[in-house]
Short mmCIF file of C-alpha atoms in Angstrom, two decimals:
data_model
loop_
_atom_site.label_atom_id
_atom_site.label_comp_id
_atom_site.label_asym_id
_atom_site.label_seq_id
_atom_site.Cartn_x
_atom_site.Cartn_y
_atom_site.Cartn_z
CA MET A 1 41.08 -2.80 -27.30
CA ALA A 2 43.09 -5.97 -26.60
CA ALA A 3 41.65 -9.25 -27.93
CA PRO A 4 41.22 -10.85 -24.45
CA VAL A 5 39.20 -7.84 -23.29
CA ARG A 6 36.99 -7.98 -26.39
CA SER A 7 36.45 -11.71 -25.85
CA LEU A 8 35.48 -11.12 -22.22
CA GLN A 9 33.04 -8.41 -23.22
CA CYS A 10 31.42 -10.64 -25.86
CA ALA A 11 31.05 -13.48 -23.36
CA LEU A 12 29.52 -11.20 -20.76
CA LYS A 13 27.12 -9.69 -23.27
CA LYS A 14 25.81 -13.13 -24.18
CA SER A 15 25.53 -14.30 -20.57
CA ILE A 16 23.77 -11.37 -18.91
CA VAL A 17 21.03 -10.37 -21.30
CA PRO A 18 18.02 -10.30 -18.92
CA PRO A 19 14.41 -11.21 -19.79
CA LEU A 20 13.43 -7.64 -19.08
CA VAL A 21 14.76 -4.41 -17.59
CA VAL A 22 12.98 -2.45 -14.87
CA ILE A 23 13.94 1.14 -14.06
CA LEU A 24 12.81 2.42 -10.67
CA GLY A 25 13.35 5.62 -8.76
CA ALA A 26 11.77 8.74 -7.40
CA THR A 27 10.05 11.08 -9.79
CA GLY A 28 12.49 13.48 -11.43
CA THR A 29 15.59 11.26 -11.29
CA GLY A 30 15.88 10.63 -15.04
CA LYS A 31 14.28 7.20 -15.47
CA SER A 32 12.93 7.95 -18.93
CA LYS A 33 16.30 9.21 -20.14
CA LEU A 34 18.05 6.01 -19.05
CA ALA A 35 15.26 3.86 -20.55
CA ILE A 36 15.62 5.56 -23.93
CA GLU A 37 19.40 5.05 -23.95
CA ILE A 38 19.03 1.35 -23.11
CA GLY A 39 16.26 0.97 -25.68
CA LYS A 40 18.35 2.48 -28.45
CA ARG A 41 21.39 0.35 -27.64
CA ARG A 42 19.69 -2.99 -26.93
CA GLN A 43 16.77 -3.14 -29.40
CA GLY A 44 14.31 -2.42 -26.62
CA GLU A 45 10.86 -0.90 -26.33
CA ILE A 46 9.60 0.98 -23.29
CA ILE A 47 6.50 0.13 -21.25
CA SER A 48 5.34 2.95 -18.98
CA ALA A 49 4.17 1.70 -15.57
CA ASP A 50 2.55 4.96 -14.50
CA SER A 51 -1.10 4.93 -13.44
CA MET A 52 -1.66 8.54 -14.51
CA GLN A 53 0.13 8.41 -17.87
CA VAL A 54 -2.34 5.82 -19.17
CA TYR A 55 -4.95 8.60 -19.48
CA ARG A 56 -5.22 10.91 -22.47
CA GLY A 57 -4.48 14.55 -21.71
CA LEU A 58 -2.56 16.37 -18.95
CA ASP A 59 0.78 15.64 -20.61
CA ILE A 60 2.61 18.29 -18.57
CA ILE A 61 1.35 17.48 -15.08
CA THR A 62 1.80 13.72 -15.59
CA ASN A 63 5.28 14.33 -17.06
CA LYS A 64 4.84 12.22 -20.18
CA VAL A 65 7.75 11.81 -22.55
CA THR A 66 7.82 14.30 -25.39
CA ALA A 67 7.18 13.50 -29.05
CA GLU A 68 10.92 13.86 -29.68
CA GLU A 69 11.70 11.30 -26.96
CA ARG A 70 9.08 8.88 -28.25
CA ALA A 71 10.65 9.13 -31.70
CA GLN A 72 13.96 7.86 -30.29
CA CYS A 73 12.46 4.68 -28.84
CA THR A 74 9.01 3.08 -29.05
CA HIS A 75 6.86 3.71 -25.95
CA HIS A 76 3.75 1.81 -24.85
CA MET A 77 0.95 2.20 -22.27
CA ILE A 78 0.69 5.98 -22.60
CA SER A 79 -2.42 8.08 -23.42
CA PHE A 80 -4.89 5.34 -24.33
CA VAL A 81 -7.58 5.55 -21.58
CA ASP A 82 -10.43 8.08 -21.73
CA PRO A 83 -9.91 10.69 -18.96
CA LEU A 84 -13.52 10.27 -17.78
CA VAL A 85 -12.91 6.59 -16.98
CA SER A 86 -12.32 6.20 -13.25
CA SER A 87 -12.38 2.41 -13.13
CA TYR A 88 -9.11 1.51 -14.88
CA THR A 89 -7.43 -0.91 -12.49
CA VAL A 90 -4.05 -2.50 -11.90
CA VAL A 91 -5.52 -5.76 -13.24
CA ASP A 92 -6.45 -4.00 -16.50
CA PHE A 93 -2.92 -2.65 -16.72
CA ARG A 94 -1.29 -5.97 -15.91
CA ASN A 95 -3.27 -7.96 -18.46
CA ARG A 96 -2.52 -5.50 -21.26
CA ALA A 97 1.15 -5.12 -20.32
CA LEU A 98 1.79 -8.87 -20.03
CA ALA A 99 0.36 -9.42 -23.51
CA LEU A 100 2.59 -6.61 -24.75
CA ILE A 101 5.67 -8.18 -23.16
CA GLU A 102 4.91 -11.48 -24.92
CA ASP A 103 4.58 -9.58 -28.21
CA LEU A 104 7.98 -7.95 -27.64
CA TYR A 105 9.54 -11.36 -26.99
CA SER A 106 8.04 -12.68 -30.23
CA ARG A 107 9.70 -9.80 -32.08
CA GLU A 108 13.00 -10.30 -30.19
CA LYS A 109 12.71 -6.92 -28.49
CA LEU A 110 13.84 -6.19 -24.93
CA PRO A 111 10.98 -5.02 -22.65
CA ILE A 112 11.99 -2.01 -20.56
CA ILE A 113 9.56 -1.26 -17.71
CA VAL A 114 9.74 2.31 -16.41
CA GLY A 115 7.86 3.37 -13.28
CA GLY A 116 6.26 5.02 -11.86
CA THR A 117 3.43 3.50 -9.91
CA ASN A 118 4.56 0.97 -7.33
CA TYR A 119 1.68 -1.50 -7.53
CA TYR A 120 1.77 -1.44 -11.35
CA ILE A 121 5.39 -2.59 -11.24
CA GLU A 122 4.59 -5.23 -8.62
CA SER A 123 1.82 -6.64 -10.81
CA LEU A 124 4.35 -7.34 -13.58
CA LEU A 125 7.25 -8.59 -11.49
CA TRP A 126 5.40 -10.89 -9.08
CA ARG A 127 2.64 -13.44 -9.52
CA VAL A 128 -0.34 -12.45 -7.38
CA LEU A 129 -2.68 -15.34 -6.59
CA MET A 130 -5.72 -13.30 -5.59
CA ASP A 131 -5.96 -11.78 -9.07
CA VAL A 132 -5.89 -15.07 -10.98
CA GLY A 133 -9.66 -15.29 -11.10
CA GLN A 134 -9.95 -11.74 -12.43
CA GLU A 135 -7.76 -12.09 -15.49
CA ASN A 136 -10.55 -13.34 -17.76
CA GLU A 137 -13.54 -11.65 -16.17
CA GLY A 138 -16.11 -9.90 -18.29
CA GLU A 139 -16.72 -6.19 -18.05
CA GLY A 140 -19.91 -6.57 -16.07
CA LYS A 141 -18.40 -8.59 -13.28
CA LYS A 142 -15.28 -6.47 -13.14
CA GLY A 143 -17.34 -3.31 -13.00
CA GLY A 144 -19.34 -4.71 -10.10
CA SER A 145 -16.14 -5.46 -8.23
CA ILE A 146 -14.98 -1.88 -8.69
CA ASP A 147 -18.36 -0.54 -7.58
CA ARG A 148 -18.21 -2.60 -4.38
CA LYS A 149 -14.79 -1.23 -3.52
CA ALA A 150 -15.93 2.34 -4.23
CA GLU A 151 -18.98 1.88 -2.00
CA LEU A 152 -16.80 0.54 0.80
CA GLU A 153 -14.47 3.54 0.59
CA LYS A 154 -17.40 5.85 1.28
CA LEU A 155 -17.85 4.36 4.76
CA GLY A 156 -14.78 6.07 6.18
CA GLY A 157 -11.61 4.73 7.75
CA ALA A 158 -12.88 3.97 11.27
CA GLU A 159 -15.85 1.85 10.15
CA LEU A 160 -13.81 0.10 7.46
CA HIS A 161 -11.05 -0.73 9.92
CA ARG A 162 -13.61 -2.10 12.41
CA ARG A 163 -15.06 -4.39 9.74
CA LEU A 164 -11.63 -5.60 8.65
CA THR A 165 -10.68 -6.33 12.26
CA GLU A 166 -13.68 -8.65 12.48
CA VAL A 167 -12.87 -10.72 9.37
CA ASP A 168 -9.08 -10.36 9.09
CA PRO A 169 -7.46 -9.05 12.30
CA GLU A 170 -3.96 -9.82 11.01
CA MET A 171 -4.42 -7.60 7.96
CA ALA A 172 -6.12 -4.91 10.06
CA SER A 173 -3.07 -4.75 12.33
CA MET A 174 -0.86 -3.98 9.32
CA LEU A 175 -2.98 -1.15 7.87
CA HIS A 176 -3.45 2.37 9.18
CA PRO A 177 -7.12 3.16 9.97
CA HIS A 178 -6.97 6.14 7.61
CA ASP A 179 -5.76 4.09 4.64
CA THR A 180 -9.29 3.57 3.34
CA ARG A 181 -8.31 2.33 -0.12
CA LYS A 182 -6.11 -0.53 1.13
CA ILE A 183 -8.62 -1.49 3.83
CA ALA A 184 -11.43 -1.49 1.26
CA ARG A 185 -9.29 -3.66 -1.01
CA SER A 186 -8.74 -6.21 1.78
CA LEU A 187 -12.46 -6.29 2.56
CA GLN A 188 -13.19 -6.72 -1.15
CA VAL A 189 -10.79 -9.69 -1.38
CA HIS A 190 -12.49 -11.35 1.60
CA ALA A 191 -15.99 -10.70 0.24
CA GLU A 192 -15.22 -12.08 -3.23
CA THR A 193 -13.10 -15.09 -2.25
CA GLY A 194 -14.27 -15.97 1.26
CA VAL A 195 -10.62 -16.06 2.32
CA PRO A 196 -8.91 -13.34 4.41
CA HIS A 197 -6.50 -11.15 2.46
CA SER A 198 -3.68 -12.01 4.88
CA HIS A 199 -4.14 -15.73 4.08
CA TRP A 200 -3.77 -15.03 0.35
CA LEU A 201 -0.56 -13.12 0.97
CA GLU A 202 0.81 -15.89 3.18
CA GLU A 203 0.06 -18.48 0.49
CA GLN A 204 1.85 -16.36 -2.11
CA ARG A 205 4.93 -16.17 0.08
CA GLY A 206 4.83 -19.95 0.57
CA GLN A 207 4.84 -20.73 -3.16
CA GLU A 208 7.98 -22.10 -4.78
CA GLY A 209 10.10 -19.06 -5.52
CA GLY A 210 8.19 -16.89 -3.05
CA ASP A 211 9.80 -15.22 -0.06
CA VAL A 212 9.10 -12.63 2.64
CA LEU A 213 8.60 -10.03 -0.10
CA GLY A 214 5.73 -11.89 -1.79
CA GLY A 215 4.94 -14.54 -4.40
CA PRO A 216 7.37 -15.92 -6.98
CA LEU A 217 8.87 -13.70 -9.64
CA ARG A 218 7.00 -13.79 -12.94
CA TYR A 219 10.25 -13.47 -14.94
CA PRO A 220 13.45 -15.06 -13.57
CA ASP A 221 16.41 -12.74 -13.09
CA PRO A 222 15.12 -9.37 -14.27
CA CYS A 223 17.66 -6.56 -14.32
CA ILE A 224 16.48 -3.72 -12.08
CA PHE A 225 18.05 -0.26 -11.98
CA TRP A 226 17.27 2.10 -9.09
CA LEU A 227 18.04 5.74 -9.84
CA HIS A 228 18.71 7.40 -6.51
CA ALA A 229 20.38 10.44 -4.97
CA ASP A 230 20.31 12.19 -1.61
CA MET A 231 16.91 13.73 -0.91
CA GLU A 232 18.26 17.28 -0.87
CA SER A 233 19.42 16.89 -4.47
CA ILE A 234 16.14 15.25 -5.47
CA ASP A 235 14.15 18.06 -3.83
CA GLU A 236 16.11 20.65 -5.80
CA ARG A 237 15.53 18.76 -9.05
CA LEU A 238 11.81 18.47 -8.34
CA ASP A 239 11.42 22.15 -7.49
CA ARG A 240 13.12 23.06 -10.76
CA ARG A 241 10.88 20.65 -12.61
CA VAL A 242 7.73 22.27 -11.20
CA ASP A 243 9.07 25.68 -12.25
CA ASP A 244 9.72 24.29 -15.74
CA MET A 245 6.18 22.89 -15.84
CA MET A 246 4.78 26.31 -15.03
CA LEU A 247 6.79 27.83 -17.88
CA ALA A 248 5.58 25.05 -20.21
CA GLY A 249 1.93 25.99 -19.63
CA LEU A 250 0.87 23.87 -16.66
CA LEU A 251 -1.83 26.30 -15.50
CA ASP A 252 -3.38 26.51 -18.96
CA GLU A 253 -3.42 22.70 -19.17
CA LEU A 254 -5.09 22.35 -15.76
CA ARG A 255 -7.57 25.15 -16.44
CA ASP A 256 -8.63 23.70 -19.79
CA PHE A 257 -9.01 20.21 -18.34
CA HIS A 258 -10.96 21.58 -15.37
CA LEU A 259 -13.40 23.46 -17.62
CA ARG A 260 -14.01 20.42 -19.82
CA PHE A 261 -14.21 17.65 -17.25
CA ASN A 262 -14.38 18.92 -13.67
CA GLN A 263 -16.17 22.27 -13.41
CA GLN A 264 -19.68 20.82 -13.35
CA LYS A 265 -18.64 18.26 -10.74
CA VAL A 266 -17.32 21.05 -8.52
CA GLN A 267 -20.60 22.94 -8.87
CA ASP A 268 -22.49 19.77 -7.95
CA GLN A 269 -20.02 19.12 -5.10
CA SER A 270 -19.30 15.73 -6.63
CA GLN A 271 -15.64 16.24 -7.55
CA ASP A 272 -13.47 13.23 -6.79
CA TYR A 273 -9.72 13.57 -6.38
CA GLN A 274 -9.28 9.94 -5.28
CA HIS A 275 -9.94 8.06 -8.53
CA GLY A 276 -8.93 8.21 -12.18
CA ILE A 277 -6.80 10.95 -13.63
CA PHE A 278 -8.13 13.49 -11.13
CA GLN A 279 -5.93 11.96 -8.45
CA SER A 280 -2.89 13.26 -10.36
CA ILE A 281 -0.69 15.49 -8.25
CA GLY A 282 -1.75 18.98 -9.30
CA PHE A 283 -5.54 18.98 -9.24
CA LYS A 284 -5.94 19.05 -5.47
CA GLU A 285 -3.04 21.46 -5.11
CA PHE A 286 -4.57 24.02 -7.51
CA HIS A 287 -8.22 23.40 -6.54
CA GLU A 288 -8.67 26.79 -4.83
CA TYR A 289 -7.09 28.60 -7.78
CA LEU A 290 -9.12 26.74 -10.41
CA THR A 291 -12.43 27.24 -8.59
CA CYS A 292 -12.07 30.83 -7.38
CA PRO A 293 -15.07 33.07 -8.32
CA ASP A 294 -14.92 35.39 -11.32
CA GLU A 295 -14.95 38.44 -9.05
CA THR A 296 -11.73 37.36 -7.30
CA THR A 297 -9.14 40.15 -7.46
CA GLN A 298 -5.95 39.71 -9.43
CA GLU A 299 -3.92 39.95 -6.24
CA ALA A 300 -5.97 37.19 -4.61
CA ARG A 301 -5.63 35.01 -7.72
CA GLU A 302 -1.87 35.48 -7.66
CA THR A 303 -1.80 34.43 -4.01
CA LEU A 304 -3.81 31.28 -4.80
CA ARG A 305 -1.52 30.57 -7.75
CA ASN A 306 1.61 30.82 -5.60
CA GLN A 307 0.03 28.63 -2.93
CA GLY A 308 -0.76 26.06 -5.61
CA VAL A 309 2.84 26.05 -6.83
CA GLU A 310 4.17 25.56 -3.31
CA ASN A 311 1.60 22.84 -2.60
CA LEU A 312 2.58 21.07 -5.82
CA LYS A 313 6.26 21.16 -4.87
CA MET A 314 5.54 19.76 -1.41
CA ALA A 315 3.27 17.01 -2.77
CA THR A 316 5.88 16.02 -5.36
CA ARG A 317 8.59 15.80 -2.70
CA ARG A 318 6.36 13.62 -0.52
CA TYR A 319 5.65 11.35 -3.47
CA ALA A 320 9.37 10.97 -4.20
CA ARG A 321 9.98 9.86 -0.62
CA LYS A 322 7.12 7.39 -0.86
CA GLN A 323 8.60 5.91 -4.04
CA ASN A 324 12.04 5.46 -2.48
CA LYS A 325 10.55 3.97 0.69
CA TRP A 326 8.75 1.39 -1.43
CA VAL A 327 11.97 0.37 -3.21
CA ARG A 328 13.73 -0.13 0.12
CA ASN A 329 10.85 -2.08 1.68
CA ARG A 330 10.09 -4.18 -1.39
CA PHE A 331 13.55 -5.03 -2.68
CA LEU A 332 16.33 -4.48 -0.19
CA LYS A 333 17.19 -6.91 2.56
CA SER A 334 20.57 -5.34 3.18
CA GLU A 335 21.68 -1.94 2.04
CA TYR A 336 25.13 -0.84 1.02
CA LEU A 337 26.60 1.22 -1.78
CA GLY A 338 26.97 -0.79 -4.93
CA LEU A 339 25.24 -4.00 -5.94
CA PHE A 340 21.95 -5.19 -4.44
CA LEU A 341 21.01 -8.84 -4.85
CA SER A 342 17.36 -9.11 -3.79
CA PRO A 343 15.38 -10.44 -5.55
CA SER A 344 17.65 -10.38 -8.61
CA LEU A 345 20.04 -7.95 -10.23
CA LEU A 346 19.22 -4.61 -8.59
CA PHE A 347 21.69 -1.82 -9.27
CA LEU A 348 21.79 1.51 -7.49
CA ILE A 349 22.63 4.36 -9.87
CA SER A 350 23.23 8.02 -9.17
CA PRO A 351 21.37 10.33 -11.59
CA SER A 352 24.76 11.95 -12.22
CA LEU A 353 25.53 8.82 -14.27
CA LEU A 354 23.24 10.19 -16.93
CA ILE A 355 25.48 13.24 -17.23
CA SER A 356 28.90 11.74 -16.66
CA PRO A 357 29.46 7.96 -16.93
CA SER A 358 32.69 8.39 -14.96
CA LEU A 359 30.63 9.01 -11.81
CA LEU A 360 29.29 5.46 -11.48
CA ILE A 361 29.32 4.53 -7.80
CA SER A 362 29.92 0.79 -8.13
CA PRO A 363 32.74 -1.00 -9.98
CA SER A 364 30.44 -3.99 -10.52
CA LEU A 365 27.85 -1.72 -12.08
CA LEU A 366 30.51 -0.08 -14.27
CA ILE A 367 31.55 -3.50 -15.60
CA TYR A 368 27.94 -4.47 -16.20
CA LEU A 369 27.04 -1.35 -18.13
CA LEU A 370 30.21 -1.30 -20.21
CA THR A 371 29.78 -4.92 -21.25
CA TRP A 372 26.01 -5.16 -21.58
CA LEU A 373 25.17 -1.74 -23.04
#
C-alpha cells in the first residue's frame, strides 16, 4: 500500500471513531454477525437491545447468540431476568445499559448496541424527559406505576381511547383505538405528571439538539448501521430460519417452558401473552398445539404443529416489516441508496456484505468500513 494511502487511512481512523455503534435491521438480517466482527476488530463489547433476550430461557425462539459467538466477543444484557417477571420495563433496561456503557468507556471499550426492540434502542439514543423522574425510583413506586398501566390495559381500547381523548386529544388523534398499550402509557404519563403526554413530547422536540424526531441525542454522532434487503429476500431468510429453529428443537423448548411456567395459567384461563417473555413470537402461534388434550390424535397434532409453523413464519415476517418501518419513520428524512445523514452517521448495508465485501452498495460506506474497521 502506498504511503499516502496509509497516511489517509490512519487519519480517517483517528477522526471517525464514534462514541458508540448501533446496528439496526429486521430480524434475520445478520445484525449479530456484523456486531461480532466490529467488536473483534475495534475492541468493542456488544449490548443486546432485545426485550425478549433479557429473560433466561427460550434461547432458540428468542434467537440468542450461541456460546461460540459469545466467546468471540463479550455480550451483555442477555439472560439475566427471571422468566416469571412480567414487570421488566424499558426504564429498567435503560438504566442498566447506560451504566454499562459508562463502564465500557472507562475501560476504553467501544459499545456496540444491537437491536432488536425499537423502544429499547430509542431509550439509549435519545434523552426522554418524561422518564427523568423514574430513574431513581424505588421498587415500590415503580411497581405501582406498572400496576396502574396493567389495570388500564384491562379496560379495552374503546374506553381507553375515550379517556385519552378527554385529557389529551392531540395524543389520542395519533394513536389507533386498538393500540391499548400505547394509549395506557399516555394515560399513565398524564396521571403521574399532570401534564399531557403530547406536551412532554413537544417539549422534548423543543430542547437544544431536539428535532421533529424527538429529544436531543444522548451521545453525539453515533455510527448507525441499518442492515436491509428487499422484503422478498428477507422473507426467504426468515422462513429458512424458522425451519432451522424447528430442527434445533424449538418445539421441545416451547413444550418444556409451557409445562414449567404456563400450563397452570392456561388451566386457570389466566395466561397472558401481552407481557414478559410470554409475548415472544412463538407462544401465541403454538398455543393450540401446546394446549391440545392428551386424547388428540397424532394426525390432529401434526395439523396443529404445521399451523403453528406457518403462523410463526407469518408473525416473524410481520415483525420484520414493523422493524423496517420504524427505522424509516424514526431516522430517515430523505431516502436514497447510500449514505443517510439523519440524525448522524446512518449507513444502509445489504446483508450480502456479510458474505462478500465487494457487494457494498455505497462508495462512501466502502471507504468508511475499509478505513475504520
